PDB file of C-alpha atoms in Angstrom:
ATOM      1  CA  UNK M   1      -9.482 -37.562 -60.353  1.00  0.00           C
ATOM      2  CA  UNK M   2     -11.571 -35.013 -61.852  1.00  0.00           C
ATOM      3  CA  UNK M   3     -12.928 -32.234 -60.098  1.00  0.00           C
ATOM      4  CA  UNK M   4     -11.605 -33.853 -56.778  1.00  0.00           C
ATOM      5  CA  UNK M   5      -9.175 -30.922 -54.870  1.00  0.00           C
ATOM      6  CA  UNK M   6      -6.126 -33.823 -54.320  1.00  0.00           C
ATOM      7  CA  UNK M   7      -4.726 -31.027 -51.660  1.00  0.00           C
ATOM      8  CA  UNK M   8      -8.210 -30.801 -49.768  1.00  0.00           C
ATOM      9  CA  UNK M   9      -7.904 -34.904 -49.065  1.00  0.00           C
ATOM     10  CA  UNK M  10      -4.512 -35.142 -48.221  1.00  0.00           C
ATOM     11  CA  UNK M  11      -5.861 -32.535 -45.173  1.00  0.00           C
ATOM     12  CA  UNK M  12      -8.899 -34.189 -44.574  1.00  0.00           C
ATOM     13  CA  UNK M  13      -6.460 -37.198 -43.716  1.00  0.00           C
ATOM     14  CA  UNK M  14      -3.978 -35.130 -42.047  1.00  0.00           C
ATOM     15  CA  UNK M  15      -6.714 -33.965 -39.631  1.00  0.00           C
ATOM     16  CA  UNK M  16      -8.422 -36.874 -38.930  1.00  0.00           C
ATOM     17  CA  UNK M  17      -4.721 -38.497 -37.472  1.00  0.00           C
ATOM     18  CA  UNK M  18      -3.526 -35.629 -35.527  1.00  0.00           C
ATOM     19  CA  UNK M  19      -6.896 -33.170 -35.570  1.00  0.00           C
ATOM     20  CA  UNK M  20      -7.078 -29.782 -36.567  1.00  0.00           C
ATOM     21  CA  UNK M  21      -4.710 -26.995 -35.591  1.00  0.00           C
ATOM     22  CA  UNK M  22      -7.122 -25.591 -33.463  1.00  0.00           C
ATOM     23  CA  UNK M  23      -7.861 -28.678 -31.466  1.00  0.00           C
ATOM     24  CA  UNK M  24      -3.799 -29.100 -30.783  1.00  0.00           C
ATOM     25  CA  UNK M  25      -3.394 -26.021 -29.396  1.00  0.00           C
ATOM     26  CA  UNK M  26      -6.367 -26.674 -27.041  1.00  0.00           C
ATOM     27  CA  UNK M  27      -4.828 -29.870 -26.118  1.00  0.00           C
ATOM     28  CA  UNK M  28      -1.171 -28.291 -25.685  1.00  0.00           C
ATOM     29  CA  UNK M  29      -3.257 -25.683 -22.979  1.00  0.00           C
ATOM     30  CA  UNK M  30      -4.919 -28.486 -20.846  1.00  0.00           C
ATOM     31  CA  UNK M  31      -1.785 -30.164 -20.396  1.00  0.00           C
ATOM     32  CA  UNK M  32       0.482 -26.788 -19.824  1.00  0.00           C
ATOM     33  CA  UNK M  33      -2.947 -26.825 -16.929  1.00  0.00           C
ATOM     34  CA  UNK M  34      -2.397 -29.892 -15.821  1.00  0.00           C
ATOM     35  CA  UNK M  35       1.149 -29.899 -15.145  1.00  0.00           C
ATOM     36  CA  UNK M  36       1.952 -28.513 -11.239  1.00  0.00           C
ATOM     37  CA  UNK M  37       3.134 -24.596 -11.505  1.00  0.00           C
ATOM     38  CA  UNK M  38       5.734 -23.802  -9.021  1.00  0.00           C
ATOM     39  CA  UNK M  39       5.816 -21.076  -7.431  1.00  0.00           C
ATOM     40  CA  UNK M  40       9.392 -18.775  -7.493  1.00  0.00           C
ATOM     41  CA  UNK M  41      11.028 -18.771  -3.973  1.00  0.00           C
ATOM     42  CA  UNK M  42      12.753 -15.488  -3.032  1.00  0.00           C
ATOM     43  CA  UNK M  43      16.173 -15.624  -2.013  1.00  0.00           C
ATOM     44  CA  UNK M  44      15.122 -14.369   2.006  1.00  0.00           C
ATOM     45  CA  UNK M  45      18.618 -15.405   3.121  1.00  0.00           C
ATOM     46  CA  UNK M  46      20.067 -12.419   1.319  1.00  0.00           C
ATOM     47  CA  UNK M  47      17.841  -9.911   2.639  1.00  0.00           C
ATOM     48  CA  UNK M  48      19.197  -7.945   5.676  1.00  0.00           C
ATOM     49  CA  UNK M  49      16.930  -7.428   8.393  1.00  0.00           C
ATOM     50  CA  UNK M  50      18.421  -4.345  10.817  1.00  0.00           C
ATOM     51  CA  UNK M  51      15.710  -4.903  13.430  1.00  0.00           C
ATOM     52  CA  UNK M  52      16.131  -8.796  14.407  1.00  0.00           C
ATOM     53  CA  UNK M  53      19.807  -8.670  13.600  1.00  0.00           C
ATOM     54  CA  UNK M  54      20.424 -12.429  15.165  1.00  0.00           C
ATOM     55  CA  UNK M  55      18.067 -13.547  12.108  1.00  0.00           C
ATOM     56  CA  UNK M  56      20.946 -12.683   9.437  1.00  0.00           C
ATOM     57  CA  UNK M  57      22.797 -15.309   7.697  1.00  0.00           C
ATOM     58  CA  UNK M  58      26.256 -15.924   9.096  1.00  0.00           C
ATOM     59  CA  UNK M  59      27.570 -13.831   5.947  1.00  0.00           C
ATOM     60  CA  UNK M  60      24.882 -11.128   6.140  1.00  0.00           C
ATOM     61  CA  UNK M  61      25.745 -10.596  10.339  1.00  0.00           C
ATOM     62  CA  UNK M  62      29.223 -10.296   9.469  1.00  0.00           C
ATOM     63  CA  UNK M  63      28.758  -7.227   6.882  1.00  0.00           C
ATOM     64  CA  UNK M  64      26.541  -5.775   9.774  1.00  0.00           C
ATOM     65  CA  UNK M  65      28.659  -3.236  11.733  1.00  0.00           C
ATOM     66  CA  UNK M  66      26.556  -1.178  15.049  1.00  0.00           C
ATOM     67  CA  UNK M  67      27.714   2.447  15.911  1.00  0.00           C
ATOM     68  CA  UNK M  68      26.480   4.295  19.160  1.00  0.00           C
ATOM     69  CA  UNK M  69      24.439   7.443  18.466  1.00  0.00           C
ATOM     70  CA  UNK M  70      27.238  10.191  19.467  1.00  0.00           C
ATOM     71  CA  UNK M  71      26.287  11.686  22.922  1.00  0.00           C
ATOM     72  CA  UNK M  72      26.019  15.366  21.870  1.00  0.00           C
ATOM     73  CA  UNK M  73      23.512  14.673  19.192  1.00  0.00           C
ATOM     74  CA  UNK M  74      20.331  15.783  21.505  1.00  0.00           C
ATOM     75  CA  UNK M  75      18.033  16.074  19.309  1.00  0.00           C
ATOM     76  CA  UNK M  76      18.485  12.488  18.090  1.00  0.00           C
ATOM     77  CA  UNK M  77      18.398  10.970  21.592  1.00  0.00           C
ATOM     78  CA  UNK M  78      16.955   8.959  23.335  1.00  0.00           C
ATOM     79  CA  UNK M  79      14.829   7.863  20.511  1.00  0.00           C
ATOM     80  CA  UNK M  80      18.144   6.575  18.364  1.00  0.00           C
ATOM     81  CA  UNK M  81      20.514   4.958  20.311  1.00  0.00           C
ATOM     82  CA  UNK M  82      21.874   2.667  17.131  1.00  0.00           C
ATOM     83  CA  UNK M  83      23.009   3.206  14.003  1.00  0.00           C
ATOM     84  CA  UNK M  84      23.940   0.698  11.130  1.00  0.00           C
ATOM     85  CA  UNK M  85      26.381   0.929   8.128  1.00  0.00           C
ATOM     86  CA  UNK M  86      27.563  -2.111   5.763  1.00  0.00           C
ATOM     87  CA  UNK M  87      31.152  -3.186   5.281  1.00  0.00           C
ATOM     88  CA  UNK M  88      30.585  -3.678   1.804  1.00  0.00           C
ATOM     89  CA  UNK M  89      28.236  -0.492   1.194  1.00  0.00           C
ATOM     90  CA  UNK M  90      30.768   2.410   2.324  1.00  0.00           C
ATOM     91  CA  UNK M  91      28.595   5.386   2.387  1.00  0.00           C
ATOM     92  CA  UNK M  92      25.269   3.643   3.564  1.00  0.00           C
ATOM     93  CA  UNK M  93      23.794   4.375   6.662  1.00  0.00           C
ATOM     94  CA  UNK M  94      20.200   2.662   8.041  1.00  0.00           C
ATOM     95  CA  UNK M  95      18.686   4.407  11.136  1.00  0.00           C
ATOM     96  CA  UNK M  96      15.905   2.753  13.026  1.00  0.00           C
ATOM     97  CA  UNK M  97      13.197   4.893  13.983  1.00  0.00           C
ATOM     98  CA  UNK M  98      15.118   8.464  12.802  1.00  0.00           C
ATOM     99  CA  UNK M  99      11.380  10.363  13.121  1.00  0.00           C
ATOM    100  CA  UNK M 100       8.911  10.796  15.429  1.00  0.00           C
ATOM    101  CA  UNK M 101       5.226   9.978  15.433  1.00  0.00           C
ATOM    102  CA  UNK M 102       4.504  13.564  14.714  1.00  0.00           C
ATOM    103  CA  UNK M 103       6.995  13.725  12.063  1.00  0.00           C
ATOM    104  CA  UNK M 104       6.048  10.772   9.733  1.00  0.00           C
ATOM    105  CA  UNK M 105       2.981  11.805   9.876  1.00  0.00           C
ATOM    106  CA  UNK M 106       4.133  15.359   8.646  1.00  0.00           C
ATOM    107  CA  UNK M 107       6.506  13.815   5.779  1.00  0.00           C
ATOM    108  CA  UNK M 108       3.675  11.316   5.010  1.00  0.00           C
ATOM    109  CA  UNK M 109       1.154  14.207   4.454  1.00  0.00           C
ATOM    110  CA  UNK M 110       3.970  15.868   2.228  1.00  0.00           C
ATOM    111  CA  UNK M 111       4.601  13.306   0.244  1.00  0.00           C
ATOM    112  CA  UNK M 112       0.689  12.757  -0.974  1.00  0.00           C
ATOM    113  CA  UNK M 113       0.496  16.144  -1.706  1.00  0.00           C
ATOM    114  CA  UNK M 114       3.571  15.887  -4.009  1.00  0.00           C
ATOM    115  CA  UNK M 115       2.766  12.361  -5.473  1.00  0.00           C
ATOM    116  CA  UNK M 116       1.075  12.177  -8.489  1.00  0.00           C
ATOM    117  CA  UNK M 117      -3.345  11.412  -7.981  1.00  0.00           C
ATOM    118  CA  UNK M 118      -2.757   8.116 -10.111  1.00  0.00           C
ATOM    119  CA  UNK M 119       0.424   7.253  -8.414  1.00  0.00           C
ATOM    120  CA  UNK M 120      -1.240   7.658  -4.595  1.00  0.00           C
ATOM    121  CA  UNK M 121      -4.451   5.723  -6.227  1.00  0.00           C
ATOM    122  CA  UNK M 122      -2.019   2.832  -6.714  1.00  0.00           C
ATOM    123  CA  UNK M 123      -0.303   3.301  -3.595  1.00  0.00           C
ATOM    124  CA  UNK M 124      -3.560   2.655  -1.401  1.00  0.00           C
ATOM    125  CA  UNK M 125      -4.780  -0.152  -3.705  1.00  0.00           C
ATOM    126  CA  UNK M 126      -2.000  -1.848  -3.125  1.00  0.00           C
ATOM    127  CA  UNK M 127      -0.971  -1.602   0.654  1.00  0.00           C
ATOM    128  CA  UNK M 128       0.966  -4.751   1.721  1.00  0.00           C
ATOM    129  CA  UNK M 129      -1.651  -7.045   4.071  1.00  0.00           C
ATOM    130  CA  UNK M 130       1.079  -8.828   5.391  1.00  0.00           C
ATOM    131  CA  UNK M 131       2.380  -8.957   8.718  1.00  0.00           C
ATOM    132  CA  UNK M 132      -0.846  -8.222  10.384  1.00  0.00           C
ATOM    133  CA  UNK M 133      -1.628  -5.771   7.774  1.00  0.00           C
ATOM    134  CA  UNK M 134       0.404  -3.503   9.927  1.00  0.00           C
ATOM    135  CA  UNK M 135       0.786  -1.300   6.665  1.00  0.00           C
ATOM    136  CA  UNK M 136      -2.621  -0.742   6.819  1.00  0.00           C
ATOM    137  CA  UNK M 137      -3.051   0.204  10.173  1.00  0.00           C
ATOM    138  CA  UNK M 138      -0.508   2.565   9.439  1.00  0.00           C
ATOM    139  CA  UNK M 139      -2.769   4.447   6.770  1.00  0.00           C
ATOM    140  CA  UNK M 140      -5.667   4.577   8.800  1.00  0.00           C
ATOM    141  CA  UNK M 141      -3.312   6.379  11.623  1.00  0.00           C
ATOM    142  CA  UNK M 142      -2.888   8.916   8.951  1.00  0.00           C
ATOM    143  CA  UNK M 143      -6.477   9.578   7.718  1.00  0.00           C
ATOM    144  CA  UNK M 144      -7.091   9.730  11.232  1.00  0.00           C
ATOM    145  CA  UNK M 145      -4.285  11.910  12.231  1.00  0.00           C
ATOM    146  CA  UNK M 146      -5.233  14.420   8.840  1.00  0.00           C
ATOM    147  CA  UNK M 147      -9.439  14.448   9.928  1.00  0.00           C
ATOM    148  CA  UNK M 148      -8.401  15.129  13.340  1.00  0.00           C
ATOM    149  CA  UNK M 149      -6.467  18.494  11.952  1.00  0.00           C
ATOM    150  CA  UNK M 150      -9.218  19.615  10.050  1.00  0.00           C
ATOM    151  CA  UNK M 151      -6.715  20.025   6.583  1.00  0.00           C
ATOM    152  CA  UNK M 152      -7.508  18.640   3.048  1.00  0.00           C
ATOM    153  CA  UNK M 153     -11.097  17.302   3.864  1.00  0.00           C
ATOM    154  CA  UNK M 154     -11.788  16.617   0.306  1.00  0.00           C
ATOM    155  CA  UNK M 155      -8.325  14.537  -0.735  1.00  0.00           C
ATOM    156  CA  UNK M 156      -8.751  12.517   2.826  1.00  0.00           C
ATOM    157  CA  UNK M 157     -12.334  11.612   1.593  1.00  0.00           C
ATOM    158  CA  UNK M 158     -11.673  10.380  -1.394  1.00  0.00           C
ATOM    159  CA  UNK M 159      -8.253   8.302   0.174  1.00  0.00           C
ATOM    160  CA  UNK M 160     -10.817   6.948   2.637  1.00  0.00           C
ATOM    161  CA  UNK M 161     -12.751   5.590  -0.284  1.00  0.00           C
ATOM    162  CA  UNK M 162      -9.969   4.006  -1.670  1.00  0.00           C
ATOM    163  CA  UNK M 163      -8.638   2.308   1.300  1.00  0.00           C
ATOM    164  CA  UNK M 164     -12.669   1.213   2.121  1.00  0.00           C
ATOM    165  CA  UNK M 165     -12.970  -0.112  -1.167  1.00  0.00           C
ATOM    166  CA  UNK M 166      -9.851  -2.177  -1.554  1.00  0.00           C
ATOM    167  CA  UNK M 167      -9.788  -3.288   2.238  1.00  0.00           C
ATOM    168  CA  UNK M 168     -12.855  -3.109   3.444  1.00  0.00           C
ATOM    169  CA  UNK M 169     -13.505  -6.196   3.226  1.00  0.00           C
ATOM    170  CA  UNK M 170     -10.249  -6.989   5.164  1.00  0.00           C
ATOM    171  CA  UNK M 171     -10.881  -4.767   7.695  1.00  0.00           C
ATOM    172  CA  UNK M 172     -14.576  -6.085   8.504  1.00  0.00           C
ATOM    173  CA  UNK M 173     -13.040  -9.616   8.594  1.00  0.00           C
ATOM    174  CA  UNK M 174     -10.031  -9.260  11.260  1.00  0.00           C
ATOM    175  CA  UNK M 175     -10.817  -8.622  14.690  1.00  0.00           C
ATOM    176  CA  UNK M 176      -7.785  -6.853  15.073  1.00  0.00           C
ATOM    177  CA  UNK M 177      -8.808  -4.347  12.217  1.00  0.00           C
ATOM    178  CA  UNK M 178     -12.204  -3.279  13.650  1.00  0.00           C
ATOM    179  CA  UNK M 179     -10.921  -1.007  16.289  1.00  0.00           C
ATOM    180  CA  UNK M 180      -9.222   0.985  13.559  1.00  0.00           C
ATOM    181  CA  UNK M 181     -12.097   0.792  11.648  1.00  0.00           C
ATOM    182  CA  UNK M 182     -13.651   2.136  14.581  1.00  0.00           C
ATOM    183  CA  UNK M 183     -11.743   5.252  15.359  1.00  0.00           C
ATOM    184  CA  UNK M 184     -11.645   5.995  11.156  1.00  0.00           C
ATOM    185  CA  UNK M 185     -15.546   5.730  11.544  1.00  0.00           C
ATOM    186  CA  UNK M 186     -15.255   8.222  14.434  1.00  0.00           C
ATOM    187  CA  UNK M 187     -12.827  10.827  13.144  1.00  0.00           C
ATOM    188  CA  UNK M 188     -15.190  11.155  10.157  1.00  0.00           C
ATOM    189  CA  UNK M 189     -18.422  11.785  11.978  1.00  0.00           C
ATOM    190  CA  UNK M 190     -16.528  14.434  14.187  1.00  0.00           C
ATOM    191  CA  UNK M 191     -14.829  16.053  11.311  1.00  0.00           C
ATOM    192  CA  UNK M 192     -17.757  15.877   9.111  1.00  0.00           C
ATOM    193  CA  UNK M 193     -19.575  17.568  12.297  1.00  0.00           C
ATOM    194  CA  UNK M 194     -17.376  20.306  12.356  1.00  0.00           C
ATOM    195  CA  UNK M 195     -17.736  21.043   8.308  1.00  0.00           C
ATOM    196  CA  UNK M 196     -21.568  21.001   8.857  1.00  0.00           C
ATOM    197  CA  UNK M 197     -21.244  23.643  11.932  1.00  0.00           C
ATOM    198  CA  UNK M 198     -19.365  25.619   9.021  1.00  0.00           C
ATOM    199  CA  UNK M 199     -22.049  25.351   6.796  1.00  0.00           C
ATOM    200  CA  UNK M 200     -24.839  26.201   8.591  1.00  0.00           C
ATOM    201  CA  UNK M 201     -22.811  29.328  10.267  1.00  0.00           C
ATOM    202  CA  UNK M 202     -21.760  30.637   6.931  1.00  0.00           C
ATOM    203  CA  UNK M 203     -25.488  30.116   5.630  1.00  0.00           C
ATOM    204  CA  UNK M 204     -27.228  31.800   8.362  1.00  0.00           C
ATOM    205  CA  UNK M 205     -24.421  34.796   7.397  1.00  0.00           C
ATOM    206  CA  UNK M 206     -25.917  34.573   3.780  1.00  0.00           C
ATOM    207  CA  UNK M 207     -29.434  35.116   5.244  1.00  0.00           C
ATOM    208  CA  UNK M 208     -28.724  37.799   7.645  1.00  0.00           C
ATOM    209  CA  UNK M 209     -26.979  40.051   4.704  1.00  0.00           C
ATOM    210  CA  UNK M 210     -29.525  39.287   2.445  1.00  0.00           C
ATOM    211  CA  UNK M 211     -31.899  40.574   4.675  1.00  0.00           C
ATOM    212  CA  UNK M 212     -30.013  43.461   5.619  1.00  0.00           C
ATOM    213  CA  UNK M 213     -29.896  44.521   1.751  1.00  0.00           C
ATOM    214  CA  UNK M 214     -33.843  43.946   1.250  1.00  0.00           C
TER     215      UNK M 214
END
């Protein structure tokens, strides 16, 4: 067959049994989309949990072994009465509660000065909403706590627009949210108050000297 491309034919054929690569591929993806994904279950029954200690598996309970805050550590008591260690973990030692209020709020503030910008960006983007987003409640205690000191207006302001941006939303929708919301809201306006009073004190200083030297 003259000036017939025997090669171009045979595909022709070939395409019009099975279609063109292009078309199998699509097909393969609807039917990887069609078939049920399941999702991965974690393995929960190995995860220790120090504060509900009945809600261990029979294996993890009998690791599990409680020692009595000594009596002549003062300045741990009465705030830590328990302390936990592993029989299989020689060296580890989990302490419920081991700060105060004031205290994680002071290792907290620490710890965002330290962090890297990007790393605290991802940090507050990423807040875990579970639990009754008691994480988040958490970080609004802070920003609250750090507006109420009068320290770092600038970094708090632009953590407060991260947090408002990626939970906003949340925080508009659940009642239980609001309230925080409410006292965030609050602690602005009065800190923002006080920065103002600055302003306009240090301004009418700029006048007065100016006016002095004229």
């Amino acid at each position: 067959m003259e000036g017939v491309n025997v090669f171009r034919l045979t595909e022709k054929r070939f395409q019009g049994k099975t279609g063109s690569g292009e078309g199998q591929q699509k097909r393969r993806r609807k039917q990887k989309e069609a078939q049920p994904t399941e999702e991965p279950t974690l393995p929960w029954e190995e995860v220790i949990d120090f504060h509900n200690l009945e809600a261990n598996s029979h294996s993890n309970r009998s690791l599990i072994i409680e020692q009595d805050v000594h009596p002549d550590a003062d300045n741990l008591a009465p705030r830590m009465t328990k302390i936990y260690t592993l029989a299989d973990a020689p060296g580890f030692a989990f302490i419920p509660n081991p700060f105060t209020f004031d205290e994680q709020l002071h290792w907290a503030d620490r710890c965002v000065r330290e962090y890297s910008a990007s790393g605290v960006d991802v940090e507050l983007k990423t807040i875990n909403l579970e639990n009754g987003a008691n994480d988040l409640r958490l970080v609004v205690d802070f920003l609250v706590h750090q507006l109420e000191s009068g320290k770092d207006f600038g970094h708090i302001q632009a953590y407060i627009n991260i947090v408002l941006k990626a939970h906003g939303e949340v925080m508009v929708e659940q009642e239980h949210l609001q309230n925080d919301l409410k006292r965030l809201r609050e602690a602005q306006r009065q800190s923002w108050a006080r920065l103002e009073s600055l302003f306009h004190h240090n301004l009418c200083l700029v006048a007065y000297f100016q006016n002095i030297q004229t």
